[in-house]
Amino acid sequence: MTLEIKICGLSTAVGLDAAITAGADLAGLVVFPPSPRHVDLAAGRALAARARGRIAIVALTVDADDALLGDIVAEIVPDILQLHGRESPARVAAVRARFGRPVMKALPVATAADLAVVPAYAAVADRLLFDAKAPKDATRPGGLGQPFDWHLLERLDPGLAFMLSGGLDAANVAEALRITAAPAVDVSSGVEQAPGDKNPDKIAAFVRAAREAAAALPLP
């Protein structure tokens, strides 16, 4: 199967170059100050300029207003906007229409009930990203390095455009792909040596493991 790989939370030229060298398809830049992977607009602009034409650029935000999204589009010029907060389907549709960029909407998953919103979001987003639901006391969204039960995704519409995230690393990505047949995977903390500090060797190992696992899966 063909697989897309996103390395998210890139904040340095070293990490970005490692993702490109390893053969990743998408580079995620986080514009959200509470995150240890946050890049401000100036840093994001510099990284995007370094990445452009070499890898697709994804700008991740959390419940951003139109003013911030406008600044991100103007300064970073991302290929994709990733909405990782509590944005409603209507908000997703509005962002997509206003800014003329493909939109990927992250959905937190802990139980089967969390998937009830999939049809509403799939109707307005270009792609969904399934991530582990954050703990109740978390200060930011996402699984914070923890996976969720991948078997919850076994009954998804096989034509759904989605990306799998949450606790992935080189050691478990093959099992995640075997269970979910995800067309794309996203990793952040799984390729770090410390929060926000990407490890080039871990990036290379993750991309290699994911590619090998995808190649071993039967075609859909």
JSON list of C-alpha atoms in Angstrom, two decimals:
[
{"chain": "A", "resi": 1, "resn": "MET", "atom": "CA", "xyz": [0.00, 0.00, 0.00]},
{"chain": "A", "resi": 2, "resn": "THR", "atom": "CA", "xyz": [1.05, 3.61, -0.55]},
{"chain": "A", "resi": 3, "resn": "LEU", "atom": "CA", "xyz": [1.63, 5.40, 2.74]},
{"chain": "A", "resi": 4, "resn": "GLU", "atom": "CA", "xyz": [2.04, 9.06, 3.62]},
{"chain": "A", "resi": 5, "resn": "ILE", "atom": "CA", "xyz": [4.20, 9.92, 6.62]},
{"chain": "A", "resi": 6, "resn": "LYS", "atom": "CA", "xyz": [4.05, 13.14, 8.61]},
{"chain": "A", "resi": 7, "resn": "ILE", "atom": "CA", "xyz": [6.67, 14.24, 11.09]},
{"chain": "A", "resi": 8, "resn": "CYS", "atom": "CA", "xyz": [4.96, 16.76, 13.35]},
{"chain": "A", "resi": 9, "resn": "GLY", "atom": "CA", "xyz": [6.26, 19.30, 15.81]},
{"chain": "A", "resi": 10, "resn": "LEU", "atom": "CA", "xyz": [9.34, 20.22, 13.81]},
{"chain": "A", "resi": 11, "resn": "SER", "atom": "CA", "xyz": [10.92, 23.35, 15.24]},
{"chain": "A", "resi": 12, "resn": "THR", "atom": "CA", "xyz": [14.54, 23.32, 14.04]},
{"chain": "A", "resi": 13, "resn": "ALA", "atom": "CA", "xyz": [16.36, 23.10, 10.74]},
{"chain": "A", "resi": 14, "resn": "VAL", "atom": "CA", "xyz": [18.07, 19.93, 11.95]},
{"chain": "A", "resi": 15, "resn": "GLY", "atom": "CA", "xyz": [14.78, 18.16, 12.58]},
{"chain": "A", "resi": 16, "resn": "LEU", "atom": "CA", "xyz": [13.26, 19.40, 9.34]},
{"chain": "A", "resi": 17, "resn": "ASP", "atom": "CA", "xyz": [16.24, 18.29, 7.29]},
{"chain": "A", "resi": 18, "resn": "ALA", "atom": "CA", "xyz": [16.15, 14.89, 8.99]},
{"chain": "A", "resi": 19, "resn": "ALA", "atom": "CA", "xyz": [12.49, 14.46, 8.04]},
{"chain": "A", "resi": 20, "resn": "ILE", "atom": "CA", "xyz": [13.22, 15.39, 4.44]},
{"chain": "A", "resi": 21, "resn": "THR", "atom": "CA", "xyz": [16.30, 13.17, 4.21]},
{"chain": "A", "resi": 22, "resn": "ALA", "atom": "CA", "xyz": [14.38, 10.23, 5.67]},
{"chain": "A", "resi": 23, "resn": "GLY", "atom": "CA", "xyz": [11.72, 10.60, 2.99]},
{"chain": "A", "resi": 24, "resn": "ALA", "atom": "CA", "xyz": [8.76, 11.85, 5.00]},
{"chain": "A", "resi": 25, "resn": "ASP", "atom": "CA", "xyz": [5.91, 13.38, 3.00]},
{"chain": "A", "resi": 26, "resn": "LEU", "atom": "CA", "xyz": [4.66, 16.09, 5.36]},
{"chain": "A", "resi": 27, "resn": "ALA", "atom": "CA", "xyz": [6.30, 18.40, 7.90]},
{"chain": "A", "resi": 28, "resn": "GLY", "atom": "CA", "xyz": [4.15, 19.66, 10.75]},
{"chain": "A", "resi": 29, "resn": "LEU", "atom": "CA", "xyz": [4.77, 23.08, 12.30]},
{"chain": "A", "resi": 30, "resn": "VAL", "atom": "CA", "xyz": [2.92, 23.74, 15.56]},
{"chain": "A", "resi": 31, "resn": "VAL", "atom": "CA", "xyz": [1.70, 27.30, 16.14]},
{"chain": "A", "resi": 32, "resn": "PHE", "atom": "CA", "xyz": [0.36, 26.96, 19.68]},
{"chain": "A", "resi": 33, "resn": "PRO", "atom": "CA", "xyz": [2.35, 28.54, 22.53]},
{"chain": "A", "resi": 34, "resn": "PRO", "atom": "CA", "xyz": [1.49, 25.96, 25.25]},
{"chain": "A", "resi": 35, "resn": "SER", "atom": "CA", "xyz": [3.22, 23.27, 23.21]},
{"chain": "A", "resi": 36, "resn": "PRO", "atom": "CA", "xyz": [6.94, 22.58, 23.67]},
{"chain": "A", "resi": 37, "resn": "ARG", "atom": "CA", "xyz": [7.01, 22.30, 19.87]},
{"chain": "A", "resi": 38, "resn": "HIS", "atom": "CA", "xyz": [5.59, 25.77, 19.27]},
{"chain": "A", "resi": 39, "resn": "VAL", "atom": "CA", "xyz": [7.14, 27.94, 16.57]},
{"chain": "A", "resi": 40, "resn": "ASP", "atom": "CA", "xyz": [6.30, 31.62, 16.29]},
{"chain": "A", "resi": 41, "resn": "LEU", "atom": "CA", "xyz": [5.47, 33.14, 12.92]},
{"chain": "A", "resi": 42, "resn": "ALA", "atom": "CA", "xyz": [9.04, 34.23, 12.19]},
{"chain": "A", "resi": 43, "resn": "ALA", "atom": "CA", "xyz": [10.47, 30.78, 12.96]},
{"chain": "A", "resi": 44, "resn": "GLY", "atom": "CA", "xyz": [7.66, 29.11, 11.06]},
{"chain": "A", "resi": 45, "resn": "ARG", "atom": "CA", "xyz": [8.29, 31.31, 8.04]},
{"chain": "A", "resi": 46, "resn": "ALA", "atom": "CA", "xyz": [11.99, 30.39, 8.04]},
{"chain": "A", "resi": 47, "resn": "LEU", "atom": "CA", "xyz": [11.32, 26.68, 8.37]},
{"chain": "A", "resi": 48, "resn": "ALA", "atom": "CA", "xyz": [8.64, 26.80, 5.67]},
{"chain": "A", "resi": 49, "resn": "ALA", "atom": "CA", "xyz": [11.03, 28.56, 3.31]},
{"chain": "A", "resi": 50, "resn": "ARG", "atom": "CA", "xyz": [13.59, 25.83, 3.94]},
{"chain": "A", "resi": 51, "resn": "ALA", "atom": "CA", "xyz": [10.99, 23.12, 3.36]},
{"chain": "A", "resi": 52, "resn": "ARG", "atom": "CA", "xyz": [9.14, 24.50, 0.36]},
{"chain": "A", "resi": 53, "resn": "GLY", "atom": "CA", "xyz": [9.35, 22.30, -2.70]},
{"chain": "A", "resi": 54, "resn": "ARG", "atom": "CA", "xyz": [10.97, 19.51, -0.69]},
{"chain": "A", "resi": 55, "resn": "ILE", "atom": "CA", "xyz": [8.12, 18.39, 1.58]},
{"chain": "A", "resi": 56, "resn": "ALA", "atom": "CA", "xyz": [4.50, 19.41, 2.15]},
{"chain": "A", "resi": 57, "resn": "ILE", "atom": "CA", "xyz": [4.03, 21.93, 4.96]},
{"chain": "A", "resi": 58, "resn": "VAL", "atom": "CA", "xyz": [1.28, 21.49, 7.56]},
{"chain": "A", "resi": 59, "resn": "ALA", "atom": "CA", "xyz": [0.52, 24.28, 10.03]},
{"chain": "A", "resi": 60, "resn": "LEU", "atom": "CA", "xyz": [-1.13, 23.00, 13.21]},
{"chain": "A", "resi": 61, "resn": "THR", "atom": "CA", "xyz": [-3.28, 25.28, 15.35]},
{"chain": "A", "resi": 62, "resn": "VAL", "atom": "CA", "xyz": [-5.67, 24.85, 18.28]},
{"chain": "A", "resi": 63, "resn": "ASP", "atom": "CA", "xyz": [-8.93, 26.81, 18.21]},
{"chain": "A", "resi": 64, "resn": "ALA", "atom": "CA", "xyz": [-7.22, 29.65, 16.36]},
{"chain": "A", "resi": 65, "resn": "ASP", "atom": "CA", "xyz": [-9.25, 32.68, 15.36]},
{"chain": "A", "resi": 66, "resn": "ASP", "atom": "CA", "xyz": [-9.34, 34.10, 11.84]},
{"chain": "A", "resi": 67, "resn": "ALA", "atom": "CA", "xyz": [-6.70, 36.71, 12.65]},
{"chain": "A", "resi": 68, "resn": "LEU", "atom": "CA", "xyz": [-4.11, 34.12, 13.66]},
{"chain": "A", "resi": 69, "resn": "LEU", "atom": "CA", "xyz": [-5.02, 31.81, 10.79]},
{"chain": "A", "resi": 70, "resn": "GLY", "atom": "CA", "xyz": [-4.66, 34.72, 8.40]},
{"chain": "A", "resi": 71, "resn": "ASP", "atom": "CA", "xyz": [-1.20, 35.48, 9.77]},
{"chain": "A", "resi": 72, "resn": "ILE", "atom": "CA", "xyz": [-0.20, 31.83, 9.46]},
{"chain": "A", "resi": 73, "resn": "VAL", "atom": "CA", "xyz": [-1.39, 31.63, 5.87]},
{"chain": "A", "resi": 74, "resn": "ALA", "atom": "CA", "xyz": [0.39, 34.89, 4.99]},
{"chain": "A", "resi": 75, "resn": "GLU", "atom": "CA", "xyz": [3.67, 34.14, 6.78]},
{"chain": "A", "resi": 76, "resn": "ILE", "atom": "CA", "xyz": [4.09, 30.36, 6.64]},
{"chain": "A", "resi": 77, "resn": "VAL", "atom": "CA", "xyz": [2.03, 29.72, 3.49]},
{"chain": "A", "resi": 78, "resn": "PRO", "atom": "CA", "xyz": [1.21, 26.13, 4.49]},
{"chain": "A", "resi": 79, "resn": "ASP", "atom": "CA", "xyz": [-0.02, 23.50, 2.08]},
{"chain": "A", "resi": 80, "resn": "ILE", "atom": "CA", "xyz": [-2.45, 22.22, 4.71]},
{"chain": "A", "resi": 81, "resn": "LEU", "atom": "CA", "xyz": [-4.06, 23.71, 7.80]},
{"chain": "A", "resi": 82, "resn": "GLN", "atom": "CA", "xyz": [-4.44, 21.25, 10.69]},
{"chain": "A", "resi": 83, "resn": "LEU", "atom": "CA", "xyz": [-7.13, 22.12, 13.23]},
{"chain": "A", "resi": 84, "resn": "HIS", "atom": "CA", "xyz": [-6.36, 20.34, 16.47]},
{"chain": "A", "resi": 85, "resn": "GLY", "atom": "CA", "xyz": [-8.81, 21.93, 18.90]},
{"chain": "A", "resi": 86, "resn": "ARG", "atom": "CA", "xyz": [-12.54, 21.77, 19.47]},
{"chain": "A", "resi": 87, "resn": "GLU", "atom": "CA", "xyz": [-13.47, 23.28, 16.13]},
{"chain": "A", "resi": 88, "resn": "SER", "atom": "CA", "xyz": [-17.01, 22.34, 15.06]},
{"chain": "A", "resi": 89, "resn": "PRO", "atom": "CA", "xyz": [-17.81, 21.00, 11.59]},
{"chain": "A", "resi": 90, "resn": "ALA", "atom": "CA", "xyz": [-19.17, 24.46, 10.74]},
{"chain": "A", "resi": 91, "resn": "ARG", "atom": "CA", "xyz": [-15.91, 26.06, 11.82]},
{"chain": "A", "resi": 92, "resn": "VAL", "atom": "CA", "xyz": [-13.90, 23.60, 9.76]},
{"chain": "A", "resi": 93, "resn": "ALA", "atom": "CA", "xyz": [-16.00, 24.41, 6.69]},
{"chain": "A", "resi": 94, "resn": "ALA", "atom": "CA", "xyz": [-15.63, 28.14, 7.31]},
{"chain": "A", "resi": 95, "resn": "VAL", "atom": "CA", "xyz": [-11.84, 27.93, 7.66]},
{"chain": "A", "resi": 96, "resn": "ARG", "atom": "CA", "xyz": [-11.55, 25.89, 4.49]},
{"chain": "A", "resi": 97, "resn": "ALA", "atom": "CA", "xyz": [-13.69, 28.35, 2.54]},
{"chain": "A", "resi": 98, "resn": "ARG", "atom": "CA", "xyz": [-12.07, 31.51, 3.94]},
{"chain": "A", "resi": 99, "resn": "PHE", "atom": "CA", "xyz": [-8.42, 30.56, 3.58]},
{"chain": "A", "resi": 100, "resn": "GLY", "atom": "CA", "xyz": [-8.48, 28.38, 0.47]},
{"chain": "A", "resi": 101, "resn": "ARG", "atom": "CA", "xyz": [-6.31, 25.68, 1.96]},
{"chain": "A", "resi": 102, "resn": "PRO", "atom": "CA", "xyz": [-7.01, 21.97, 2.47]},
{"chain": "A", "resi": 103, "resn": "VAL", "atom": "CA", "xyz": [-7.98, 21.35, 6.07]},
{"chain": "A", "resi": 104, "resn": "MET", "atom": "CA", "xyz": [-7.13, 18.35, 8.24]},
{"chain": "A", "resi": 105, "resn": "LYS", "atom": "CA", "xyz": [-9.25, 18.02, 11.37]},
{"chain": "A", "resi": 106, "resn": "ALA", "atom": "CA", "xyz": [-7.93, 16.14, 14.39]},
{"chain": "A", "resi": 107, "resn": "LEU", "atom": "CA", "xyz": [-10.43, 14.06, 16.35]},
{"chain": "A", "resi": 108, "resn": "PRO", "atom": "CA", "xyz": [-9.59, 12.70, 19.81]},
{"chain": "A", "resi": 109, "resn": "VAL", "atom": "CA", "xyz": [-10.40, 9.02, 20.33]},
{"chain": "A", "resi": 110, "resn": "ALA", "atom": "CA", "xyz": [-10.76, 6.99, 23.50]},
{"chain": "A", "resi": 111, "resn": "THR", "atom": "CA", "xyz": [-13.93, 4.94, 22.92]},
{"chain": "A", "resi": 112, "resn": "ALA", "atom": "CA", "xyz": [-16.15, 3.93, 20.03]},
{"chain": "A", "resi": 113, "resn": "ALA", "atom": "CA", "xyz": [-18.54, 6.73, 20.95]},
{"chain": "A", "resi": 114, "resn": "ASP", "atom": "CA", "xyz": [-15.90, 9.27, 19.95]},
{"chain": "A", "resi": 115, "resn": "LEU", "atom": "CA", "xyz": [-16.25, 8.15, 16.34]},
{"chain": "A", "resi": 116, "resn": "ALA", "atom": "CA", "xyz": [-19.91, 9.21, 16.11]},
{"chain": "A", "resi": 117, "resn": "VAL", "atom": "CA", "xyz": [-18.79, 12.63, 14.82]},
{"chain": "A", "resi": 118, "resn": "VAL", "atom": "CA", "xyz": [-16.80, 11.19, 11.91]},
{"chain": "A", "resi": 119, "resn": "PRO", "atom": "CA", "xyz": [-19.49, 11.63, 9.21]},
{"chain": "A", "resi": 120, "resn": "ALA", "atom": "CA", "xyz": [-20.06, 15.29, 10.10]},
{"chain": "A", "resi": 121, "resn": "TYR", "atom": "CA", "xyz": [-16.38, 16.14, 9.99]},
{"chain": "A", "resi": 122, "resn": "ALA", "atom": "CA", "xyz": [-15.61, 13.97, 6.98]},
{"chain": "A", "resi": 123, "resn": "ALA", "atom": "CA", "xyz": [-18.17, 15.97, 5.02]},
{"chain": "A", "resi": 124, "resn": "VAL", "atom": "CA", "xyz": [-16.25, 19.24, 5.49]},
{"chain": "A", "resi": 125, "resn": "ALA", "atom": "CA", "xyz": [-12.57, 18.32, 6.05]},
{"chain": "A", "resi": 126, "resn": "ASP", "atom": "CA", "xyz": [-10.15, 17.12, 3.41]},
{"chain": "A", "resi": 127, "resn": "ARG", "atom": "CA", "xyz": [-8.73, 14.60, 5.86]},
{"chain": "A", "resi": 128, "resn": "LEU", "atom": "CA", "xyz": [-9.30, 13.48, 9.42]},
{"chain": "A", "resi": 129, "resn": "LEU", "atom": "CA", "xyz": [-6.55, 12.76, 11.94]},
{"chain": "A", "resi": 130, "resn": "PHE", "atom": "CA", "xyz": [-7.33, 10.32, 14.73]},
{"chain": "A", "resi": 131, "resn": "ASP", "atom": "CA", "xyz": [-5.35, 11.05, 17.88]},
{"chain": "A", "resi": 132, "resn": "ALA", "atom": "CA", "xyz": [-5.53, 9.74, 21.42]},
{"chain": "A", "resi": 133, "resn": "LYS", "atom": "CA", "xyz": [-7.79, 11.77, 23.68]},
{"chain": "A", "resi": 134, "resn": "ALA", "atom": "CA", "xyz": [-5.87, 13.94, 26.11]},
{"chain": "A", "resi": 135, "resn": "PRO", "atom": "CA", "xyz": [-6.14, 13.25, 29.86]},
{"chain": "A", "resi": 136, "resn": "LYS", "atom": "CA", "xyz": [-8.72, 15.38, 31.68]},
{"chain": "A", "resi": 137, "resn": "ASP", "atom": "CA", "xyz": [-6.05, 17.50, 33.38]},
{"chain": "A", "resi": 138, "resn": "ALA", "atom": "CA", "xyz": [-4.02, 18.12, 30.21]},
{"chain": "A", "resi": 139, "resn": "THR", "atom": "CA", "xyz": [-3.13, 21.67, 29.22]},
{"chain": "A", "resi": 140, "resn": "ARG", "atom": "CA", "xyz": [-3.04, 20.85, 25.53]},
{"chain": "A", "resi": 141, "resn": "PRO", "atom": "CA", "xyz": [-4.83, 18.44, 23.19]},
{"chain": "A", "resi": 142, "resn": "GLY", "atom": "CA", "xyz": [-3.51, 15.19, 21.81]},
{"chain": "A", "resi": 143, "resn": "GLY", "atom": "CA", "xyz": [-2.47, 11.87, 23.26]},
{"chain": "A", "resi": 144, "resn": "LEU", "atom": "CA", "xyz": [0.76, 13.27, 24.68]},
{"chain": "A", "resi": 145, "resn": "GLY", "atom": "CA", "xyz": [2.71, 10.27, 23.48]},
{"chain": "A", "resi": 146, "resn": "GLN", "atom": "CA", "xyz": [0.09, 7.64, 24.30]},
{"chain": "A", "resi": 147, "resn": "PRO", "atom": "CA", "xyz": [-1.72, 5.44, 21.75]},
{"chain": "A", "resi": 148, "resn": "PHE", "atom": "CA", "xyz": [-5.42, 4.63, 21.79]},
{"chain": "A", "resi": 149, "resn": "ASP", "atom": "CA", "xyz": [-7.09, 1.32, 20.96]},
{"chain": "A", "resi": 150, "resn": "TRP", "atom": "CA", "xyz": [-6.43, 1.04, 17.22]},
{"chain": "A", "resi": 151, "resn": "HIS", "atom": "CA", "xyz": [-9.07, -1.68, 16.90]},
{"chain": "A", "resi": 152, "resn": "LEU", "atom": "CA", "xyz": [-11.67, 1.09, 17.21]},
{"chain": "A", "resi": 153, "resn": "LEU", "atom": "CA", "xyz": [-10.83, 2.08, 13.64]},
{"chain": "A", "resi": 154, "resn": "GLU", "atom": "CA", "xyz": [-11.32, -1.35, 12.10]},
{"chain": "A", "resi": 155, "resn": "ARG", "atom": "CA", "xyz": [-14.84, -0.57, 10.88]},
{"chain": "A", "resi": 156, "resn": "LEU", "atom": "CA", "xyz": [-14.15, 2.80, 9.29]},
{"chain": "A", "resi": 157, "resn": "ASP", "atom": "CA", "xyz": [-15.33, 3.45, 5.74]},
{"chain": "A", "resi": 158, "resn": "PRO", "atom": "CA", "xyz": [-12.41, 2.10, 3.67]},
{"chain": "A", "resi": 159, "resn": "GLY", "atom": "CA", "xyz": [-12.64, 5.18, 1.46]},
{"chain": "A", "resi": 160, "resn": "LEU", "atom": "CA", "xyz": [-12.18, 7.62, 4.35]},
{"chain": "A", "resi": 161, "resn": "ALA", "atom": "CA", "xyz": [-9.15, 9.89, 4.04]},
{"chain": "A", "resi": 162, "resn": "PHE", "atom": "CA", "xyz": [-7.50, 9.79, 7.45]},
{"chain": "A", "resi": 163, "resn": "MET", "atom": "CA", "xyz": [-4.21, 9.88, 9.28]},
{"chain": "A", "resi": 164, "resn": "LEU", "atom": "CA", "xyz": [-3.32, 7.87, 12.39]},
{"chain": "A", "resi": 165, "resn": "SER", "atom": "CA", "xyz": [-1.57, 9.60, 15.28]},
{"chain": "A", "resi": 166, "resn": "GLY", "atom": "CA", "xyz": [-1.01, 9.15, 18.99]},
{"chain": "A", "resi": 167, "resn": "GLY", "atom": "CA", "xyz": [1.88, 7.27, 20.57]},
{"chain": "A", "resi": 168, "resn": "LEU", "atom": "CA", "xyz": [3.37, 5.93, 17.37]},
{"chain": "A", "resi": 169, "resn": "ASP", "atom": "CA", "xyz": [7.06, 5.04, 17.13]},
{"chain": "A", "resi": 170, "resn": "ALA", "atom": "CA", "xyz": [9.34, 2.79, 15.11]},
{"chain": "A", "resi": 171, "resn": "ALA", "atom": "CA", "xyz": [8.54, -0.19, 17.33]},
{"chain": "A", "resi": 172, "resn": "ASN", "atom": "CA", "xyz": [4.74, -0.13, 17.03]},
{"chain": "A", "resi": 173, "resn": "VAL", "atom": "CA", "xyz": [3.93, 1.49, 13.70]},
{"chain": "A", "resi": 174, "resn": "ALA", "atom": "CA", "xyz": [3.83, -1.86, 11.88]},
{"chain": "A", "resi": 175, "resn": "GLU", "atom": "CA", "xyz": [1.20, -3.20, 14.29]},
{"chain": "A", "resi": 176, "resn": "ALA", "atom": "CA", "xyz": [-0.78, 0.03, 14.02]},
{"chain": "A", "resi": 177, "resn": "LEU", "atom": "CA", "xyz": [-0.84, -0.23, 10.24]},
{"chain": "A", "resi": 178, "resn": "ARG", "atom": "CA", "xyz": [-1.73, -3.92, 10.31]},
{"chain": "A", "resi": 179, "resn": "ILE", "atom": "CA", "xyz": [-4.79, -3.20, 12.47]},
{"chain": "A", "resi": 180, "resn": "THR", "atom": "CA", "xyz": [-5.99, 0.06, 10.90]},
{"chain": "A", "resi": 181, "resn": "ALA", "atom": "CA", "xyz": [-4.67, -0.03, 7.31]},
{"chain": "A", "resi": 182, "resn": "ALA", "atom": "CA", "xyz": [-4.25, 3.71, 7.75]},
{"chain": "A", "resi": 183, "resn": "PRO", "atom": "CA", "xyz": [-3.29, 5.50, 4.52]},
{"chain": "A", "resi": 184, "resn": "ALA", "atom": "CA", "xyz": [-1.15, 7.96, 6.50]},
{"chain": "A", "resi": 185, "resn": "VAL", "atom": "CA", "xyz": [0.63, 8.14, 9.85]},
{"chain": "A", "resi": 186, "resn": "ASP", "atom": "CA", "xyz": [1.75, 11.01, 12.04]},
{"chain": "A", "resi": 187, "resn": "VAL", "atom": "CA", "xyz": [4.52, 10.99, 14.66]},
{"chain": "A", "resi": 188, "resn": "SER", "atom": "CA", "xyz": [5.89, 13.60, 17.02]},
{"chain": "A", "resi": 189, "resn": "SER", "atom": "CA", "xyz": [7.03, 12.51, 20.49]},
{"chain": "A", "resi": 190, "resn": "GLY", "atom": "CA", "xyz": [7.90, 9.06, 19.15]},
{"chain": "A", "resi": 191, "resn": "VAL", "atom": "CA", "xyz": [10.89, 10.53, 17.29]},
{"chain": "A", "resi": 192, "resn": "GLU", "atom": "CA", "xyz": [12.13, 12.81, 20.08]},
{"chain": "A", "resi": 193, "resn": "GLN", "atom": "CA", "xyz": [14.91, 12.58, 22.64]},
{"chain": "A", "resi": 194, "resn": "ALA", "atom": "CA", "xyz": [13.17, 15.23, 24.77]},
{"chain": "A", "resi": 195, "resn": "PRO", "atom": "CA", "xyz": [9.90, 17.16, 24.35]},
{"chain": "A", "resi": 196, "resn": "GLY", "atom": "CA", "xyz": [10.28, 19.23, 21.21]},
{"chain": "A", "resi": 197, "resn": "ASP", "atom": "CA", "xyz": [13.80, 17.92, 20.46]},
{"chain": "A", "resi": 198, "resn": "LYS", "atom": "CA", "xyz": [13.66, 15.70, 17.39]},
{"chain": "A", "resi": 199, "resn": "ASN", "atom": "CA", "xyz": [16.20, 12.90, 17.00]},
{"chain": "A", "resi": 200, "resn": "PRO", "atom": "CA", "xyz": [17.33, 12.39, 13.36]},
{"chain": "A", "resi": 201, "resn": "ASP", "atom": "CA", "xyz": [18.08, 8.70, 13.93]},
{"chain": "A", "resi": 202, "resn": "LYS", "atom": "CA", "xyz": [14.63, 8.12, 15.39]},
{"chain": "A", "resi": 203, "resn": "ILE", "atom": "CA", "xyz": [13.04, 9.95, 12.47]},
{"chain": "A", "resi": 204, "resn": "ALA", "atom": "CA", "xyz": [14.92, 7.77, 9.99]},
{"chain": "A", "resi": 205, "resn": "ALA", "atom": "CA", "xyz": [14.02, 4.61, 11.91]},
{"chain": "A", "resi": 206, "resn": "PHE", "atom": "CA", "xyz": [10.34, 5.54, 12.03]},
{"chain": "A", "resi": 207, "resn": "VAL", "atom": "CA", "xyz": [10.10, 6.31, 8.33]},
{"chain": "A", "resi": 208, "resn": "ARG", "atom": "CA", "xyz": [11.94, 3.10, 7.47]},
{"chain": "A", "resi": 209, "resn": "ALA", "atom": "CA", "xyz": [9.73, 0.98, 9.74]},
{"chain": "A", "resi": 210, "resn": "ALA", "atom": "CA", "xyz": [6.55, 2.55, 8.41]},
{"chain": "A", "resi": 211, "resn": "ARG", "atom": "CA", "xyz": [7.56, 2.11, 4.76]},
{"chain": "A", "resi": 212, "resn": "GLU", "atom": "CA", "xyz": [8.53, -1.52, 5.32]},
{"chain": "A", "resi": 213, "resn": "ALA", "atom": "CA", "xyz": [5.29, -2.24, 7.14]},
{"chain": "A", "resi": 214, "resn": "ALA", "atom": "CA", "xyz": [3.19, -0.60, 4.44]},
{"chain": "A", "resi": 215, "resn": "ALA", "atom": "CA", "xyz": [4.98, -2.53, 1.71]},
{"chain": "A", "resi": 216, "resn": "ALA", "atom": "CA", "xyz": [4.15, -5.80, 3.45]},
{"chain": "A", "resi": 217, "resn": "LEU", "atom": "CA", "xyz": [0.42, -5.08, 3.65]},
{"chain": "A", "resi": 218, "resn": "PRO", "atom": "CA", "xyz": [-1.96, -6.32, 0.95]},
{"chain": "A", "resi": 219, "resn": "LEU", "atom": "CA", "xyz": [-3.28, -3.78, -1.50]},
{"chain": "A", "resi": 220, "resn": "PRO", "atom": "CA", "xyz": [-6.81, -2.56, -0.63]}
]
